[in-house]
Amino acid sequence: MSLLEIRNLHAGYGQMTILKGIDMMLDAGEIGVIVGPNGAGKSTTLKAIFGMLNITEGSIHFDGHDITGISPEKLAAHKIAMVPQEHNVFATLTVHENLEMGAYTRRDDYSRVMDEVYEIFPPLKDKRRQAAGELSGGQRQMVAFGRALMIEPKLILLDEPTAGLSPMYMSEIFDRVIAINKLGVTVAMVEQNAKQALAIAHKGFVLANGQNSYTDTGRALLDNPEVAKSFLGG
Amino acid sequence: MNELVFFINKGILAGAIIGSIYALGAIGVTLIFGILRFAHFAHGDMMTLGAFIAYVLAAALAAAGFAGPLPIAMMVLPIVMILTAGISIGIDRTFYQPLRRSGAKGIVLVMASIGVTLMLQGLIRLFAGPSSRELYFNEPKDIFRIEVPGANQMITVTEPQLALFIVTLISVIALHYFLSRSRLGKAMRAVSDNPSLAQVTGISIETVVRATWIIGGGLAALAGTMLALDVSLKPDLSFNILLPIFAATIVGGIGQPYGAIAGGFVVGYAETLAVFNWSVLLRPIARWTDNAFEVPASLAIVPTDYKLMVPFVLLILILIYRPTGIFKGRVL
Amino acid sequence: EDFKIGFIGGMTGPIESLMPPIVAGAELAIAQINEQGGFFGDESQASLVIGDDGCVDATRASDAADRLVNVESVKAIVGAMCSGATVAAANNAAVPGGVVMISPASTAPSLTTLEDNDLVFRTAPSDAFQGEVLANLVFNKGITSVAVSYVNNDYGTGFADAFGAAFEAAGGQVLASEAHEDGKADYRAEIGSLSSTGAEALVVLAYVDGSGGTLIRQAVEGGDFSQFVGGDGMVGNRLGELVGSSADGMIATRPGSPELPGRAAYDAAAEEAGFDPSATFAAQSYDAAFLLALALQKNGGEMEGLNTALREIATEPGEVILPGEWEKAVELIAAGQDINYEGASGSHEFDDAGDVPGVFDEMTVENGEFVVVGPAT
Amino acid sequence: MSAIIEVKSVSKRFGGFHAVNDCTLSVEKGSVTGLIGPNGAGKSTLFNMVAGTLEPTSGTILFDGEDVTGLPSHALYKRRLLRTFQIAHEFSNMTVLENLMMVPDNQTGEGLIGAWFMPVRVGREEEAIRRKAEEVLDFLKITHVKTELAGNLSGGQKKLLELGRTMMTDAKVVLLDEIAAGVNRTLLNDLASNIERLNRELGYTFFVIEHDMDLIARLCDPVIVMAAGSVMTQGHIADIQNDPRVIEAYFGGSPTGNATVAHANQVEARP
Amino acid sequence: MTDNRRDLLLFAGLGVLFAIIFVTQGTAYSLRVTVEALCYAMIAFGLSLQWGTAGLFNVGIMGFIAAGAFASLFVTFPVNQAFWDSEGPAMLGDVLVKVAIGAAAVFAVSRSGKIGLPKPLVTFLTLVTLAVAYLVVSASLDPTARYIEREAGFVGGLGLPVYFGWAAAGIVAGAIAWVVGKICLGLRSDYLAIATLGIAQIIKTFLKNADWLTRGTQTVSPLPWPVPGAAEVGFTAARASYLVLTAVMLVIVYMLLQRVYHAPWGRMMRAIRDNEDAASAMGKDVTKRRLEIFVFGCVLMGIGGATLIHFNTIFDPNGFVDLNHTFLIWVMVILGGPGNNRGAIFGALLVYVIWTMSEPVTLVIFDYIRTIGRDLFGWQAPADLNSRALAMRVFVIGLTITMVLRFAPKGVIPERLSRKA
Ligand SMILES: Nc1ncnc2c1ncn2[C@@H]1O[C@H](COP(=O)(O)OP(=O)(O)OP(=O)(O)O)[C@@H](O)[C@H]1O
Ligand SMILES: Nc1ncnc2c1ncn2[C@@H]1O[C@H](COP(=O)(O)OP(=O)(O)OP(=O)(O)O)[C@@H](O)[C@H]1O
Ligand SMILES: [Mg+2]
Ligand SMILES: [Mg+2]
């Protein structure tokens, strides 16, 4: 039994179907990386897992529970966190409050996690009293990632977490993904920095036109010349 | 000295009273505006509704011979607030929630709230008729007169006015702390900022909406009752002061509790001081200087007919220099 | 056949709180007529068709009048209330449609000069008269300086102009005359500006149920004035509820006269019908409806020439008809005799413009209640 | 060569915070100049000031020798300076095609008189603009969404649209703010070729903010490094990558940012 | 095509509704409702343009209607010879000169930043100049006003034909909009709303209290009609010709609007609505364009207001109420479908019918309640049931509005985003 099981997923926005049969399995403790051209349906897949759109066919199971079409706010209780690709910070809330909101479902003391986030991203510490909307593009990404860490999730869904980050923080994010993964957190991430991402992935999924086109280990995908040419930029 | 007392009564206190009335209304408006992101036009009639509930309860209690240290209408306030909050949730369920669900824009909700306000107006008049009433039963309204040495006039405030100041101040501070410190308050701001992200972090939108209406409805009941205690209970009174309340909200900055009080006082004082007859203050100077100059009988900045214009002129001036209000409100 | 009489009132809008007794007045008249056998002794009943003018909304007023004239085909109209509404209703529907209107409440002097083909009448005297009477009354009480606060509409402005002119002509001083807006929560600023003039009395020309009551209460609470003066709009039991006995000694006038022979009959009928007989404009409204019914009876139910019939039944000479005496009137008319209605609010001797001369009560407040002192001159 | 953009001791303050602090730099006509620096260094803020979206707190900005400090952005557009936004600023309630078609200026149909009384001329212009827009869409490989609302595009597609708008009309200078972020690498290669072509053939000047070192290395010379609101150094990418200060502030240890090799090997080892 | 069919069906439904009204309420009255609805439709066009196309949150419609109505009154009302024979014109001219000088001075000072004065100082000097100008002007206006009121009542009109009046209504409303826009259009959404709301109150307060100019609350009537009135040719003929006139104007305006809406002009405006930063970066002069559309919209509002006021033949400044002249129009536009001119017409007709028909409908409903209550439960209805019923009129309106919105939250005929390839 995999931790996350997606079978034959069909989903879309309103009338329009975008995902036309996605299959995806992730075992506990794995890193899965989703790559593909722009508009392939990568973000849509993550959103579908998170109950944010109409699922017309197929099923999603998490940890043995059927979570197909469950509303997003319930998923936080399952300890699933997500970093959306766009609009991923509360622009009018301060950085600190953004992190607090990440821990909204927690009733215990989370100051330790908070300190850790500030440690990973020192710029956030300086800006903790500033509204997130006033941050630079990269700083926002840090906030978004930090926010997702706050519930200490079992499964974390990351939609292009490194977009807009300087090389230093890009590697920081990858390191962090590895670190939390080592603690047993399962990671599903969409990346355009595909080479680096696939390098750390246990599983890789290449999506095109709303369907799986390749599924393999990260390494194998990297080494597949076909994949490299059409999706990874040679 | 008399002139000074006159200025305190007719300038400072009068401005503060009307300012508090506007502010108290604006707190509720600014909350709903800030969190649910639409101008809730039915707030005025929610205020009236609250005041009516207070009236009915207080009248029943008064008939039963109940009496207490405060006016009955003030003592029943907690119950009134709860009832009004319940009604606002009901209104939201029936009229606003379906619109939100279908992804309607804020402006559609504004129009729906105009519809709701019309319905409330009809119902209130159907059941209570258009006449006006008093919220004081059996007990007289206390008037405090403070003597000032050297003056034969006295500084005057009434009991409901005093209560009004206190209630306004408490509500503003409480709301500010609620929104900026409490978990639910922050969640409310998060939802208003980015509902889908809020859901992703596990915040239930419905809980937040319900909380907003509970507080908003309660504040409306509070404002309506205080207003009715000070003036009197008329079906159209709150609706008539809805525009200045909105003005106060926006001048203060949308979603800013302190903005509500700043805006309320700006509008209130603008109205009051613009028509204040400043020659009153010149008279003692003239006396001391042995009438070195002649004091004109009336020296108001604008005649009372044009009083209505003043707050709006001021408002536009303020917005030109602070485009999102005094306290940097939200842009929706 | 039913005889429909229209009624246009400000059911919504600024004077809504004055309306219930005004409607009740007209309804009382209709009820009495129907009880006493209806029209022409053949059980033709009268009915009242109500429309709303929103008081300040000319479009709505025209619309309501138009509906009455063109859809309901009323024979005549009681209304409208606010003078602007009356003008709009007359110009747009009643006058082109040849329908007689009697307004029980439009007191603006400007109505006198309306070009109306002699179709628009009123049972409330023009404020031009009342202003003069009130001014003289106040001056004769020994008050020489006043501050006036009037509601900013046709009623208030017209009244204040007339009052001010007459008071100064009598030798008094109007230290300030300022308009205020109706429906606000707070008039302390206005009161402050007025009391800073040091006037002896505050003249409030507004409605007691609206801004007028609030104004006096806030003036009392602030201790700014102790002597108040008011027009007909201020007369009402509401004042006592607002300020208790603090306005005792207030001087006021209102159309009508205590010596009117018909007043007692009307008072009794109104008490029985469950509304306050002395409510503002209620008696005028009753009279308007009764007059129209009488005129219709006289005119054989025809609309053509109704205005002439109205003048005949309302003015001297003729056998006097008092409020409620419908049966008697019908008989007299059937017998071809001339009648003269002496109403609850006046004797309604219409002049050429359709106005009634001012007959006014002098009122004062004792223990929080308005009492009639006698005829004002 | 002469400078087309000259930034002279420009500062921008937000509240008490100096986002850009006494920054002086220039961009040579016909060059592809890179701008890199840590997150929050003030790069986008500088762009916003050059493009007229923000007004500098102090300092002067020259465009082609002319003082343009504080001019609104449409005035800079008129001088043929185009820009993209880091966070996509699409017209979300308009179709993708309309998003592109609105770009060219001096359209007859944009005036009331033209729209009312010159339908033929407007139609002719529209036809040409539409053809141009369709070419751009083809190039960006997003033709299939041309009638989609721009708000419904995927994150990467929005970035492409952002870039597409700068291709709708002639330009002297194009400011690109992180066009690579979120864009598929295969497509990015095509984009880079296109930038090179425009630069070479039509003489466009490009000023490029980027965190993707491959792209910077391929396109840009010189590269300017910003840190804490001012210019830290500038020069050829090879020198920059070896400058210890830049490594410290920007690359964080290794010049390519690949700190993950060790883990990658670990992944291999798992069953 | 399906969109068009849907619209056709909806308008057919509306046609049936009007047919029912014509049958039950008679021709004369129904014509009046129709004419007024068309006048409102003209105003709704203006708002649909401002909000639907450009996203400008104008809540000051009442002010522009009032200004337009006044302009038309001034141009068309018969000449008041008493005024022209008095000193009034000369005194007024004097005031106008002072106003002009004051305005010029304020303008000049507010531009003094150009010669290098620091901003706070400029602001301060501007305010001081403004205050001085205000004092000077009001000092000379007060006696003039009193003189005119005493000698001539009010200034009266120019006695020109009604069409000139309507044109003037558009021009004056547009001119005011230009000034307002210059000052306020930089504001965002709700802040702009409250500023325009304020402007409307200021305009109304002025018209209401400037007795020398407008007779204030004493009202001016009858305003002339461009076609023979009911007294001359009867209700039906008079209103039918007025109807034709407004319908023709409406059709012309509709065609003009459709044309620009589908031209690059409309596209540009929608772009500005969606994202002004991006539009500006794409070379569109956002401020100028917004001003353009704001003025254009207000011109329509002014003309619509004037046609409405002339139809009712009375100018009553008290009668300009936010509920009727601002919010009602908003409801029309939102319910009809913002950004769609057909939607604006549809909304205007539908909402106005609801607005007027609510009165008879409520009365009928309450009549039933009374009858049923009496017959079934022996309930004696309270005497004032009818007047209470009329208060319920607003309830019926409110209920209908919320219900329609609920089923068509994007408007009955929503904005059509052109998806054509
Ligand atoms: N509106 C604002 N209010 C306050 N601070 C701001 C505002 N905009 C930007 N800043 C601050 O200015 C600094 C520079 O921001 P800028 O967006 O220019 O960074 P950048 O160099 O583009 O970074 P990135 O590579 O992450 O996009 C940041 O620290 C940011 O927090
Ligand atoms: N809200 C929406 N409504 C309608 N269509 C949408 C919406 N969001 C995305 N789409 C469409 O769904 C398709 C897939 O979008 P998705 O965001 O999943 O792409 P993606 O693989 O994440 O691409 P990218 O790498 O560019 O982020 C795109 O063609 C897009 O146009
Ligand atoms: Mg994506
Ligand atoms: Mg940036």
mmCIF file of N, CA and C and ligand atoms in Angstrom, chain A residues 127 130-131 133-140 142 164-166, chain D residues 13-15 17-20 37-48 54 86 177-178 209 211 226, ligand 1:
data_model
loop_
_atom_site.group_PDB
_atom_site.id
_atom_site.type_symbol
_atom_site.label_atom_id
_atom_site.label_comp_id
_atom_site.label_asym_id
_atom_site.label_seq_id
_atom_site.Cartn_x
_atom_site.Cartn_y
_atom_site.Cartn_z
ATOM 1 N N LYS A 127 12.591 40.367 8.317
ATOM 2 C CA LYS A 127 11.362 40.947 7.783
ATOM 3 C C LYS A 127 10.136 40.418 8.499
ATOM 4 N N GLN A 130 7.113 42.526 8.664
ATOM 5 C CA GLN A 130 6.717 43.214 7.434
ATOM 6 C C GLN A 130 5.657 42.408 6.693
ATOM 7 N N ALA A 131 4.752 43.098 6.003
ATOM 8 C CA ALA A 131 3.721 42.388 5.255
ATOM 9 C C ALA A 131 4.374 41.577 4.144
ATOM 10 N N GLY A 133 3.359 40.861 1.324
ATOM 11 C CA GLY A 133 3.180 41.457 0.004
ATOM 12 C C GLY A 133 4.286 42.425 -0.355
ATOM 13 N N GLU A 134 5.047 42.867 0.636
ATOM 14 C CA GLU A 134 6.105 43.836 0.348
ATOM 15 C C GLU A 134 7.453 43.153 0.151
ATOM 16 N N LEU A 135 7.456 41.831 0.076
ATOM 17 C CA LEU A 135 8.730 41.144 -0.078
ATOM 18 C C LEU A 135 9.103 41.007 -1.543
ATOM 19 N N SER A 136 10.363 40.689 -1.771
ATOM 20 C CA SER A 136 10.785 40.400 -3.139
ATOM 21 C C SER A 136 10.257 39.029 -3.520
ATOM 22 N N GLY A 137 10.284 38.748 -4.833
ATOM 23 C CA GLY A 137 9.741 37.488 -5.319
ATOM 24 C C GLY A 137 10.345 36.287 -4.607
ATOM 25 N N GLY A 138 11.645 36.298 -4.442
ATOM 26 C CA GLY A 138 12.311 35.169 -3.827
ATOM 27 C C GLY A 138 11.966 35.042 -2.356
ATOM 28 N N GLN A 139 11.881 36.183 -1.683
ATOM 29 C CA GLN A 139 11.554 36.143 -0.259
ATOM 30 C C GLN A 139 10.160 35.552 -0.038
ATOM 31 N N ARG A 140 9.262 35.844 -0.980
ATOM 32 C CA ARG A 140 7.927 35.263 -0.851
ATOM 33 C C ARG A 140 7.973 33.747 -0.924
ATOM 34 N N MET A 142 10.299 31.901 0.031
ATOM 35 C CA MET A 142 10.777 31.395 1.318
ATOM 36 C C MET A 142 9.639 31.336 2.319
ATOM 37 N N GLY A 164 12.428 31.489 -8.899
ATOM 38 C CA GLY A 164 12.704 32.846 -8.444
ATOM 39 C C GLY A 164 13.689 32.916 -7.298
ATOM 40 N N LEU A 165 14.207 31.789 -6.879
ATOM 41 C CA LEU A 165 15.167 31.847 -5.785
ATOM 42 C C LEU A 165 16.580 31.917 -6.335
ATOM 43 N N SER A 166 17.420 32.612 -5.602
ATOM 44 C CA SER A 166 18.816 32.694 -6.010
ATOM 45 C C SER A 166 19.449 31.316 -5.815
ATOM 46 N N ARG D 13 13.300 54.199 -1.109
ATOM 47 C CA ARG D 13 13.021 53.871 0.285
ATOM 48 C C ARG D 13 11.576 53.429 0.431
ATOM 49 N N PHE D 14 11.360 52.326 1.124
ATOM 50 C CA PHE D 14 10.010 51.940 1.531
ATOM 51 C C PHE D 14 9.953 52.122 3.038
ATOM 52 N N GLY D 15 9.215 53.095 3.499
ATOM 53 C CA GLY D 15 9.253 53.374 4.933
ATOM 54 C C GLY D 15 10.676 53.723 5.290
ATOM 55 N N PHE D 17 13.113 51.559 5.022
ATOM 56 C CA PHE D 17 13.983 50.540 4.462
ATOM 57 C C PHE D 17 14.486 50.937 3.072
ATOM 58 N N HIS D 18 15.819 50.890 2.896
ATOM 59 C CA HIS D 18 16.391 51.231 1.595
ATOM 60 C C HIS D 18 16.422 50.000 0.715
ATOM 61 N N ALA D 19 15.460 49.863 -0.168
ATOM 62 C CA ALA D 19 15.450 48.707 -1.062
ATOM 63 C C ALA D 19 16.547 48.869 -2.108
ATOM 64 N N VAL D 20 16.686 50.091 -2.611
ATOM 65 C CA VAL D 20 17.788 50.404 -3.517
ATOM 66 C C VAL D 20 18.524 51.584 -2.903
ATOM 67 N N GLY D 37 21.836 38.836 -8.268
ATOM 68 C CA GLY D 37 22.001 39.261 -6.887
ATOM 69 C C GLY D 37 21.065 38.474 -6.007
ATOM 70 N N PRO D 38 21.368 38.476 -4.734
ATOM 71 C CA PRO D 38 20.559 37.682 -3.805
ATOM 72 C C PRO D 38 19.091 38.125 -3.822
ATOM 73 N N ASN D 39 18.226 37.274 -3.315
ATOM 74 C CA ASN D 39 16.816 37.646 -3.208
ATOM 75 C C ASN D 39 16.688 38.850 -2.301
ATOM 76 N N GLY D 40 15.946 39.829 -2.794
ATOM 77 C CA GLY D 40 15.745 41.023 -1.993
ATOM 78 C C GLY D 40 16.849 42.037 -2.157
ATOM 79 N N ALA D 41 17.716 41.839 -3.157
ATOM 80 C CA ALA D 41 18.815 42.780 -3.347
ATOM 81 C C ALA D 41 18.319 44.113 -3.888
ATOM 82 N N GLY D 42 17.136 44.119 -4.479
ATOM 83 C CA GLY D 42 16.608 45.363 -5.034
ATOM 84 C C GLY D 42 16.578 45.383 -6.548
ATOM 85 N N LYS D 43 16.742 44.227 -7.153
ATOM 86 C CA LYS D 43 16.794 44.174 -8.616
ATOM 87 C C LYS D 43 15.456 44.576 -9.236
ATOM 88 N N SER D 44 14.398 43.935 -8.757
ATOM 89 C CA SER D 44 13.094 44.251 -9.338
ATOM 90 C C SER D 44 12.715 45.695 -9.046
ATOM 91 N N THR D 45 13.055 46.153 -7.882
ATOM 92 C CA THR D 45 12.758 47.536 -7.541
ATOM 93 C C THR D 45 13.464 48.482 -8.514
ATOM 94 N N LEU D 46 14.713 48.155 -8.817
ATOM 95 C CA LEU D 46 15.461 48.976 -9.770
ATOM 96 C C LEU D 46 14.776 48.961 -11.140
ATOM 97 N N PHE D 47 14.355 47.780 -11.561
ATOM 98 C CA PHE D 47 13.635 47.675 -12.834
ATOM 99 C C PHE D 47 12.388 48.548 -12.829
ATOM 100 N N ASN D 48 11.658 48.427 -11.730
ATOM 101 C CA ASN D 48 10.418 49.204 -11.638
ATOM 102 C C ASN D 48 10.686 50.695 -11.767
ATOM 103 N N LEU D 54 7.724 52.629 -10.550
ATOM 104 C CA LEU D 54 7.957 53.260 -9.258
ATOM 105 C C LEU D 54 8.739 54.543 -9.476
ATOM 106 N N GLN D 86 8.089 40.333 -12.859
ATOM 107 C CA GLN D 86 8.522 39.086 -12.224
ATOM 108 C C GLN D 86 7.307 38.248 -11.816
ATOM 109 N N ASP D 177 12.423 40.401 -16.337
ATOM 110 C CA ASP D 177 12.575 40.101 -14.917
ATOM 111 C C ASP D 177 12.273 38.631 -14.677
ATOM 112 N N GLU D 178 13.299 37.820 -14.598
ATOM 113 C CA GLU D 178 13.168 36.396 -14.295
ATOM 114 C C GLU D 178 12.161 35.690 -15.176
ATOM 115 N N ILE D 209 17.158 40.227 -15.552
ATOM 116 C CA ILE D 209 17.344 39.703 -14.198
ATOM 117 C C ILE D 209 17.136 38.213 -14.274
ATOM 118 N N HIS D 211 18.035 34.201 -12.203
ATOM 119 C CA HIS D 211 18.746 33.392 -11.221
ATOM 120 C C HIS D 211 19.289 32.121 -11.867
ATOM 121 N N MET D 226 24.093 42.875 -7.953
ATOM 122 C CA MET D 226 23.561 43.799 -6.935
ATOM 123 C C MET D 226 23.485 43.075 -5.617
HETATM 124 N N1 LIG F 1 6.370 47.791 -1.518
HETATM 125 C C1 LIG F 1 7.369 47.471 -0.694
HETATM 126 N N2 LIG F 1 7.316 47.851 0.600
HETATM 127 C C2 LIG F 1 8.323 47.537 1.435
HETATM 128 N N3 LIG F 1 9.419 46.853 1.108
HETATM 129 C C3 LIG F 1 9.525 46.449 -0.171
HETATM 130 C C4 LIG F 1 8.505 46.724 -1.128
HETATM 131 N N4 LIG F 1 8.873 46.202 -2.312
HETATM 132 C C5 LIG F 1 10.059 45.619 -2.107
HETATM 133 N N5 LIG F 1 10.462 45.761 -0.815
HETATM 134 C C6 LIG F 1 11.693 45.275 -0.228
HETATM 135 O O1 LIG F 1 12.744 45.723 -1.031
HETATM 136 C C7 LIG F 1 13.750 44.743 -1.153
HETATM 137 C C8 LIG F 1 14.104 44.545 -2.605
HETATM 138 O O2 LIG F 1 13.033 43.938 -3.294
HETATM 139 P P1 LIG F 1 13.145 43.504 -4.817
HETATM 140 O O3 LIG F 1 11.819 42.960 -5.206
HETATM 141 O O4 LIG F 1 13.685 44.614 -5.588
HETATM 142 O O5 LIG F 1 14.195 42.322 -4.727
HETATM 143 P P2 LIG F 1 14.843 41.469 -5.893
HETATM 144 O O6 LIG F 1 16.239 41.820 -5.937
HETATM 145 O O7 LIG F 1 14.044 41.595 -7.110
HETATM 146 O O8 LIG F 1 14.664 40.015 -5.273
HETATM 147 P P3 LIG F 1 14.188 38.643 -5.964
HETATM 148 O O9 LIG F 1 15.330 38.092 -6.654
HETATM 149 O O10 LIG F 1 13.805 37.801 -4.792
HETATM 150 O O11 LIG F 1 13.047 38.968 -6.840
HETATM 151 C C9 LIG F 1 13.218 43.487 -0.496
HETATM 152 O O12 LIG F 1 13.869 43.308 0.741
HETATM 153 C C10 LIG F 1 11.753 43.757 -0.251
HETATM 154 O O13 LIG F 1 11.347 43.234 0.978
#
